[in-house]
Amino acid sequence: MNNFSAKHRSEHLRQLEDQHYDLLVIGGGITGAGIALDAITRGLKVALIEKADFGSGTSSRSTKLIHGGLRYLKQLEFGIVREVGRERAILHRNAPHIVIPERMLLPIVKGGSLGKRSTSLGLYVYDRLAGVESRERRFMLDVERTLQCEPLLNKDIVVGGGIYVEYRSDDARLVIEVMKTAVEKGAMCLNYVECHSFTTENNKINGANAVDVLTGFPVYIKAKKIINACGPWVDTLRKADNSLKGKRLHLTKGIHVVVKKERIPVQQAVYFDVQDGRMVFAIPRGEIVYIGTTDTTYRDNIDAPFANKQDVEYVLAAANHMFPDVHLTIEDVLSTWAGLRPLIHEDGKSPSDLSRKDEIFISESGLISIAGGKLTGFRKMAQRSVDEVCKQIKKEEHKKFADCHTDAIPLSGGDLEGKTPEVYARELQTHFTDFNIDEVLNLVLKFGSNTRIILQVAKEKYDDNLLLSEADYCMNYEMTHSIGDFIVRRTGRLYFERPSLNGSMSDLHRFFTQQISPHTSVAEKQWKDFEAEYTGVVAFKNSSRT
Ligand SMILES: Cc1cc2nc3c(=O)[nH]c(=O)nc-3n(C[C@H](O)[C@H](O)[C@H](O)COP(=O)(O)OP(=O)(O)OC[C@H]3O[C@@H](n4cnc5c(N)ncnc54)[C@H](O)[C@@H]3O)c2cc1C
């Protein structure tokens, strides 16, 4: 039985209830996925539950960069710069199909937050602290070369620029590749299972009461240790554990807008100043450019953050100021996404000044909660959390576990045989000549070496229909239950390849309904949820809320 197939849900649920786990992880974002992988590879028996789809919280709503930590340099957090710089290199090595170097232009503007000399020095220090390879080190540009690099820039304010390298990723795919690797190593990870309370023995936590969200049936999971990796919902579970005291989360919302590349044809990614002192990214991806983000305190419904009109106008105004000839308006916005940063509250600090450091809280009952942090640092966050679990079990049972070694574990799809995705795709295409190189590369940049399975199945089962074969793979190997899971998080098609869905939506809906939803009511609910999500991406157009 494939332990990550959506088709075997009832067997998975049975197994989840039958076993007694060393560790139960609650929350299937990047933090939870990283913890599951770290723990299973140290020899712990691990389960993970996620109340919606994997990555559906903040971990599919980020700027999708594996940062070298430039912003931390501004806050003088040198330790974090060093750590995330190293992490970036490890992630690129272990998942070269989805963690890819991207040249970033940093324009220097009159009256901006960065001067020429401070930028040059800052990037120099950053390169050294983050251990940036020599071919990826920064170089500075005079004003003419900056404008040659990016002719759309505001000529009245640009005084120079710097080029440095960030790594772009696909956050939701990173979550799924980490989770898939954990499952391949023996972890039991299930989506659509929501924890609502805990059980204790002698005042120590020993299990979780949950519900199968797709059927409403209760699920009970026994575990020696439980980690709350619920991101923005961390405090909700701390409350369920009666341990919400002391430090609390401070949620801040960040949104991105997606526009057609022809409306803002930037030559490369640009990280630019906003007049209020913040900085914003414009990142080209295929036929679109996404721009963001914002950083505002959030006190609304955690389950449904969305970009309102004010957020969108802020981002568009920032882009129009830096690229004055593009004149973007709300009508240009194809879609938006909004995410919540699960930061730790510090009195008197503004959202942008709050530290992005992660912290672990351990309650009297033994619930271990981890909050803060970044996508980029997930492996180290996992290491710190699992160190704590191993320390506790060692003390209680004198058992020993291996040290963390996830730095040396390639993620699923990451074995490109030392080749770049382009070279790997070109070679693969010679074995599957029915498909053109663009189609193969598009798949390699999502599924890496697992692309081979999709191409083979397309030939054998779907008469060369790649979309259905991709859906088949996601259902059988990535626990994909619905069209929403598929087009939002497994493939990003909703945001980045919308035309590829033209005329295929009903086929895809029928595919998931027939294949895995034995109860029509479940299929219909998923379709409705998806429709809500789909219309949600343009909800700001009708919104007057701020
Ligand atoms: C706008 C924005 C841009 C960002 N850009 C970047 C970036 O470019 N690079 C970077 O490194 N970082 C970035 N970050 C930060 C990064 O995205 C987050 O730190 C990270 O995704 C948090 O992951 P997480 O797993 O802790 O939380 P989440 O991804 O939110 O995961 C928590 C999960 O727990 C689940 N859950 C909640 N309650 C329960 C329950 N009761 N039972 C079961 N499951 C439950 C939720 O459904 C959710 O899926 C950005 C953040 C934002 C908001």
CSV table of C-alpha atoms in Angstrom, one decimal, residues 37 65 101 110 146 207 212 264 283 293 342 350 358 381 425 428 452 507 513 524 526 542:
chain,number,residue,atom,x,y,z
A,37,LEU,CA,11.1,14.2,8.5
A,65,LEU,CA,11.9,32.7,-1.6
A,101,PRO,CA,19.0,30.6,-7.7
A,110,LYS,CA,17.2,59.0,-3.7
A,146,THR,CA,21.0,49.7,-13.4
A,207,GLY,CA,-3.0,11.6,23.1
A,212,ASP,CA,-11.8,13.2,10.2
A,264,ILE,CA,4.9,44.8,-16.0
A,283,ILE,CA,9.0,38.4,-9.1
A,293,THR,CA,4.2,41.8,0.3
A,342,PRO,CA,3.0,33.5,13.1
A,350,SER,CA,5.6,47.4,14.7
A,358,ASP,CA,11.5,30.9,16.2
A,381,MET,CA,13.5,24.6,13.6
A,425,ALA,CA,14.5,17.7,-18.5
A,428,LEU,CA,14.4,12.9,-20.0
A,452,ARG,CA,9.3,10.1,-15.1
A,507,ASP,CA,-12.7,17.1,-16.3
A,513,THR,CA,-14.9,12.9,-7.7
A,524,GLU,CA,-19.7,18.3,-3.6
A,526,GLN,CA,-14.8,19.9,-1.7
A,542,ASN,CA,-15.9,43.7,-4.1
